[in-house]
Coordinates of C-alpha atoms and ligand atoms in Angstrom, one line a residue:
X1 CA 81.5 81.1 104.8
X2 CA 78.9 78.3 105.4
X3 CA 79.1 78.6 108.7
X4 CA 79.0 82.0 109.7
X5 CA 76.1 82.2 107.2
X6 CA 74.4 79.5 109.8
X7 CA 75.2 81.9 112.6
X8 CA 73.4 85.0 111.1
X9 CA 70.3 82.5 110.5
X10 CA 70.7 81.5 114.2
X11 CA 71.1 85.2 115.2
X12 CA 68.0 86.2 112.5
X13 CA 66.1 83.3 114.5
X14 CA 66.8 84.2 118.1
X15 CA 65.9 88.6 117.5
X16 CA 63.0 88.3 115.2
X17 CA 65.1 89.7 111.9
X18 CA 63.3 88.8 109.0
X19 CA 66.0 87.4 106.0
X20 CA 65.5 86.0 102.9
X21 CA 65.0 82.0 103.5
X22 CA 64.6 79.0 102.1
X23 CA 63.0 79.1 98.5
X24 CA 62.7 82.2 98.3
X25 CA 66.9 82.6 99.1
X26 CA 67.7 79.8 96.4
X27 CA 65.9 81.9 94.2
X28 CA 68.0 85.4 95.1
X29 CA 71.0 83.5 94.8
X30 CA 70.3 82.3 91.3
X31 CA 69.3 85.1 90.2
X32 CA 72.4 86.8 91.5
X33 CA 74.8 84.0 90.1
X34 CA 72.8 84.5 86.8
X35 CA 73.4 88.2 86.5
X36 CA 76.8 88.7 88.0
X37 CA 76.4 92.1 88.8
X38 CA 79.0 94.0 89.9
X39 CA 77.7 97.2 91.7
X40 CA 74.3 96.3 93.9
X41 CA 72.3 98.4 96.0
X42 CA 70.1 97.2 98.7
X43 CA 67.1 98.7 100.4
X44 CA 66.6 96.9 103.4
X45 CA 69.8 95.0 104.6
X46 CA 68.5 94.0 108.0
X47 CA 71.8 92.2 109.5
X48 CA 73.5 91.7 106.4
X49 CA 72.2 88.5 104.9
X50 CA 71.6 89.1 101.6
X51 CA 74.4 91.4 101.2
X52 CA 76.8 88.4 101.8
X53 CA 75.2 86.0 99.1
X54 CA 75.3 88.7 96.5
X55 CA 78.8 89.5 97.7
X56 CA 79.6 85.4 97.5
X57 CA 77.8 85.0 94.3
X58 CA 77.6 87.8 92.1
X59 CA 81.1 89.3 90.2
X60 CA 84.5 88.9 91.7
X61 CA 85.1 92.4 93.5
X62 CA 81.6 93.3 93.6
X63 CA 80.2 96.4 95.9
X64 CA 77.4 96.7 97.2
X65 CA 75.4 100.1 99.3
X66 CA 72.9 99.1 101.5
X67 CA 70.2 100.8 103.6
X68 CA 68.9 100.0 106.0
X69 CA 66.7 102.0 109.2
X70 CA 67.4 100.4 112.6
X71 CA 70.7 100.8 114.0
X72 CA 70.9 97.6 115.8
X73 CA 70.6 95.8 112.7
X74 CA 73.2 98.0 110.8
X75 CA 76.3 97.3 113.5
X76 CA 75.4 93.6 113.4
X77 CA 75.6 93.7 109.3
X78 CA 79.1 95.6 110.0
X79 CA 79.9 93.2 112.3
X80 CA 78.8 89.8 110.3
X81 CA 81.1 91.1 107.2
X82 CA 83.7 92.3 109.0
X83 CA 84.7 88.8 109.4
X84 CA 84.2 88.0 105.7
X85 CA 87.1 88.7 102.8
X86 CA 84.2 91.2 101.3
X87 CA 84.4 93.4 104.3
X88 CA 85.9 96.5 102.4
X89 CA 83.1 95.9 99.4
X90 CA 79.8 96.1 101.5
X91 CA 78.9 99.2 103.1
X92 CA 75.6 99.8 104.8
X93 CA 74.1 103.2 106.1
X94 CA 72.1 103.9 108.4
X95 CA 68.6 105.9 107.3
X96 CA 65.2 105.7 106.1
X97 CA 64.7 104.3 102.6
X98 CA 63.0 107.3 100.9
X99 CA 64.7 109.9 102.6
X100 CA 68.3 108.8 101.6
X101 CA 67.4 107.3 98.1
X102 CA 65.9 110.3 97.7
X103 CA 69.6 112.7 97.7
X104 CA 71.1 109.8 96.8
X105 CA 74.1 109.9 94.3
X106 CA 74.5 107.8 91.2
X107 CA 77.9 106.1 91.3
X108 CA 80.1 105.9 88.7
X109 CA 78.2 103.5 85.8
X110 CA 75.2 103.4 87.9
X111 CA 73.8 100.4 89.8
X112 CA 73.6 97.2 87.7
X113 CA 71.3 95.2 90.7
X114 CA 69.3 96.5 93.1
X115 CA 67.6 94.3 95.9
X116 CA 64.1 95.7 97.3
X117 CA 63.3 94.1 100.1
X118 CA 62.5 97.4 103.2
X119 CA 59.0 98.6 103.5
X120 CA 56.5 96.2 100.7
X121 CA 54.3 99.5 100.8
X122 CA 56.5 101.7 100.0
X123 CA 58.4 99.5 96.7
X124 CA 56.6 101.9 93.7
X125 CA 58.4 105.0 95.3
X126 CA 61.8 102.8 96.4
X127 CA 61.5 101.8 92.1
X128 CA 60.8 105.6 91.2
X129 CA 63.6 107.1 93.2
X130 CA 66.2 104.1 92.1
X131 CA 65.5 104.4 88.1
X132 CA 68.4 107.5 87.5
X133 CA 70.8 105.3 89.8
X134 CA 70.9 102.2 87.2
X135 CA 73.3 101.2 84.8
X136 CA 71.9 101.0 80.8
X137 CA 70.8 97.9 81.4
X138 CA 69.9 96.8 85.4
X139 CA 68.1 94.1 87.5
X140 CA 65.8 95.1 90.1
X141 CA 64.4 92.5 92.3
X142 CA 61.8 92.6 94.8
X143 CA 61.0 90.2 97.5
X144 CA 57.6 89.1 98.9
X145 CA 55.9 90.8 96.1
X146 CA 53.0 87.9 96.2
X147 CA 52.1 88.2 99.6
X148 CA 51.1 85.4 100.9
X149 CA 48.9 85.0 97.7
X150 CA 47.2 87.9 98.0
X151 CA 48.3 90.2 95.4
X152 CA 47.6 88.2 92.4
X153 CA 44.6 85.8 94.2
X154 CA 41.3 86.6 93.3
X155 CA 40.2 85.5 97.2
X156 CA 39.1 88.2 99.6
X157 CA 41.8 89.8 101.2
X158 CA 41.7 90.7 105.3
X159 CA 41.0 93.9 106.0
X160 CA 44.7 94.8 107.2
X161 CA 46.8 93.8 104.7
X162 CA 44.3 95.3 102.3
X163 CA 46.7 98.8 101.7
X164 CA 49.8 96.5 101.0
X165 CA 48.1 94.0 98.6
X166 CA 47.0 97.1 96.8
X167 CA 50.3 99.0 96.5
X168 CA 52.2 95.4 95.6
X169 CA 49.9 95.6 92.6
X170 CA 50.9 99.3 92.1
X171 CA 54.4 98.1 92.1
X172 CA 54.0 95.4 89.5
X173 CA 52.3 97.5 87.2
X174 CA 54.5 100.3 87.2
X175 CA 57.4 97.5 86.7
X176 CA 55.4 96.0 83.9
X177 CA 54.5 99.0 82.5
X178 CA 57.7 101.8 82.6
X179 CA 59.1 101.8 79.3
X180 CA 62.5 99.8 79.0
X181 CA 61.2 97.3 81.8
X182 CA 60.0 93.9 81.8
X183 CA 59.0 91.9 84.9
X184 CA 59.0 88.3 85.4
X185 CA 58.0 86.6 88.7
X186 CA 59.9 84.2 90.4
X187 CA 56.9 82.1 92.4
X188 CA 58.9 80.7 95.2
X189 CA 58.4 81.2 98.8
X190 CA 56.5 84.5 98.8
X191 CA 56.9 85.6 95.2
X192 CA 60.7 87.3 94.0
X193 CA 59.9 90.1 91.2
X194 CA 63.1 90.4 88.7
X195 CA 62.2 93.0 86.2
X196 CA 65.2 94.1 83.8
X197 CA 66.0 97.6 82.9
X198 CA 66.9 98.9 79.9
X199 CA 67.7 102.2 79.7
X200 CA 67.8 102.7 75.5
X201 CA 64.5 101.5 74.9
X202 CA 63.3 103.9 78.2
X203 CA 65.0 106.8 75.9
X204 CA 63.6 105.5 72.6
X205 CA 59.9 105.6 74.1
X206 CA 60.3 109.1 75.5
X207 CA 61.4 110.4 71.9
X208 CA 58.4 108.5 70.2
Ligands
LIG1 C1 63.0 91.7 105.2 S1 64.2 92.6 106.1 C2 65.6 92.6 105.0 C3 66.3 91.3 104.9 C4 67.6 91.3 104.2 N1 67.4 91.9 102.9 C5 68.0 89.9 104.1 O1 67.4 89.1 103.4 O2 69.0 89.5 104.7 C6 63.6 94.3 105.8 C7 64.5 95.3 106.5 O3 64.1 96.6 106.0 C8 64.3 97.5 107.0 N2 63.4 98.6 106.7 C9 62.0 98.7 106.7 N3 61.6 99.9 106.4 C10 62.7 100.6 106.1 C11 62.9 102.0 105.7 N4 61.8 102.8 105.5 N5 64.1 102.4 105.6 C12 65.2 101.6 105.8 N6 65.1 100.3 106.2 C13 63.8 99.8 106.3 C14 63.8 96.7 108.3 O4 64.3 97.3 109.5 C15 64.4 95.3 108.0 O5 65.6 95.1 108.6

């Protein structure tokens, strides 16, 4: 598996996909062989990547959804696990995040991991549409949530990444702030959010 994982970094490299790397993927994979989920959904698969180490790392027989916008991008992630044992576990489909999350259908036990990592704007509304999908108690991570230091930096912050400083913020207080959810960041590379979900105490605090 090491060395088709090589390959996809080489094929990442040559077209300009952006995957999880270096700190920031020891960090998702720890996270993952920490958790050993067993039903993940990802919003942003690009070429697959990701959805391999959480297939290689999380529970025996895991299954994994994944979205992901740019068709491309899709048939080389079908391509990529089609040579991989996990190939009948991973399925991605082709769509924009919102749109499909938003008919999405919970399956059976609900999502025990879900994997951020599509459009860093749009995270709060990816976290608001995925909360009836989860298990009782769920992981959701989210990748790049420092931003080059800009989201939790006191520093000014250049005019155009401005709007997604601002709505990374949005997205760690609503994480911080929803009942049954804690968040912890990961500061490696460019910041990994892992906030667990727990869906009694979200229950309990809607009774209170
Ligand atoms: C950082 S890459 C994902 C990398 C992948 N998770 C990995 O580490 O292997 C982000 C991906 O999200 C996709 N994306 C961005 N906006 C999207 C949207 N609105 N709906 C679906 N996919 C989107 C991009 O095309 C891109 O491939």
């Amino acid at each position: 598996m090491e060395a088709l994982l090589r390959e996809m970094e080489a094929y990442a490299e040559e077209n300009h996909v952006p995957i999880i790397r270096d700190r920031g993927r020891l960090a998702y994979i720890e996270t993952v062989k920490q958790a050993q989920p067993c039903q993940v959904l990802e919003v942003g698969a690009a070429i697959g990547y990701s959805g391999l180490l959480a297939a290689m790392y999380g529970a025996p027989g895991l299954r994994l959804d994944a979205i992901e916008h740019n068709a491309g991008r899709v048939e080389a992630a079908r391509r990529f696990w089609g040579r991989t044992p996990y190939a009948g576990q991973l399925q991605v489909i082709l769509g924009d995040a919102t749109e499909l999350l938003s008919k999405w259908r919970r399956p059976e036990g609900g999502y025990d991991f879900v994997f951020l990592d599509a459009a860093k704007g749009q995270y709060a509304d990816y976290f608001r549409l995925v909360l009836p999908l989860l298990a009782d108690t769920a992981l959701v991570v989210a990748d790049n949530v420092l931003f080059r230091g800009y989201v939790r930096g006191k520093g000014p912050i250049p005019h155009r990444f401005r709007t997604i400083a601002m709505r990374l913020r949005e997205y760690l207080a609503l994480t911080s702030t929803t009942p049954g959810c804690s968040t912890e960041i990961v500061k490696c590379g460019d910041g990994l959010a892992v906030t667990t979900v727990r869906k009694d105490e979200r229950f309990a605090a809607k009774q209170a």
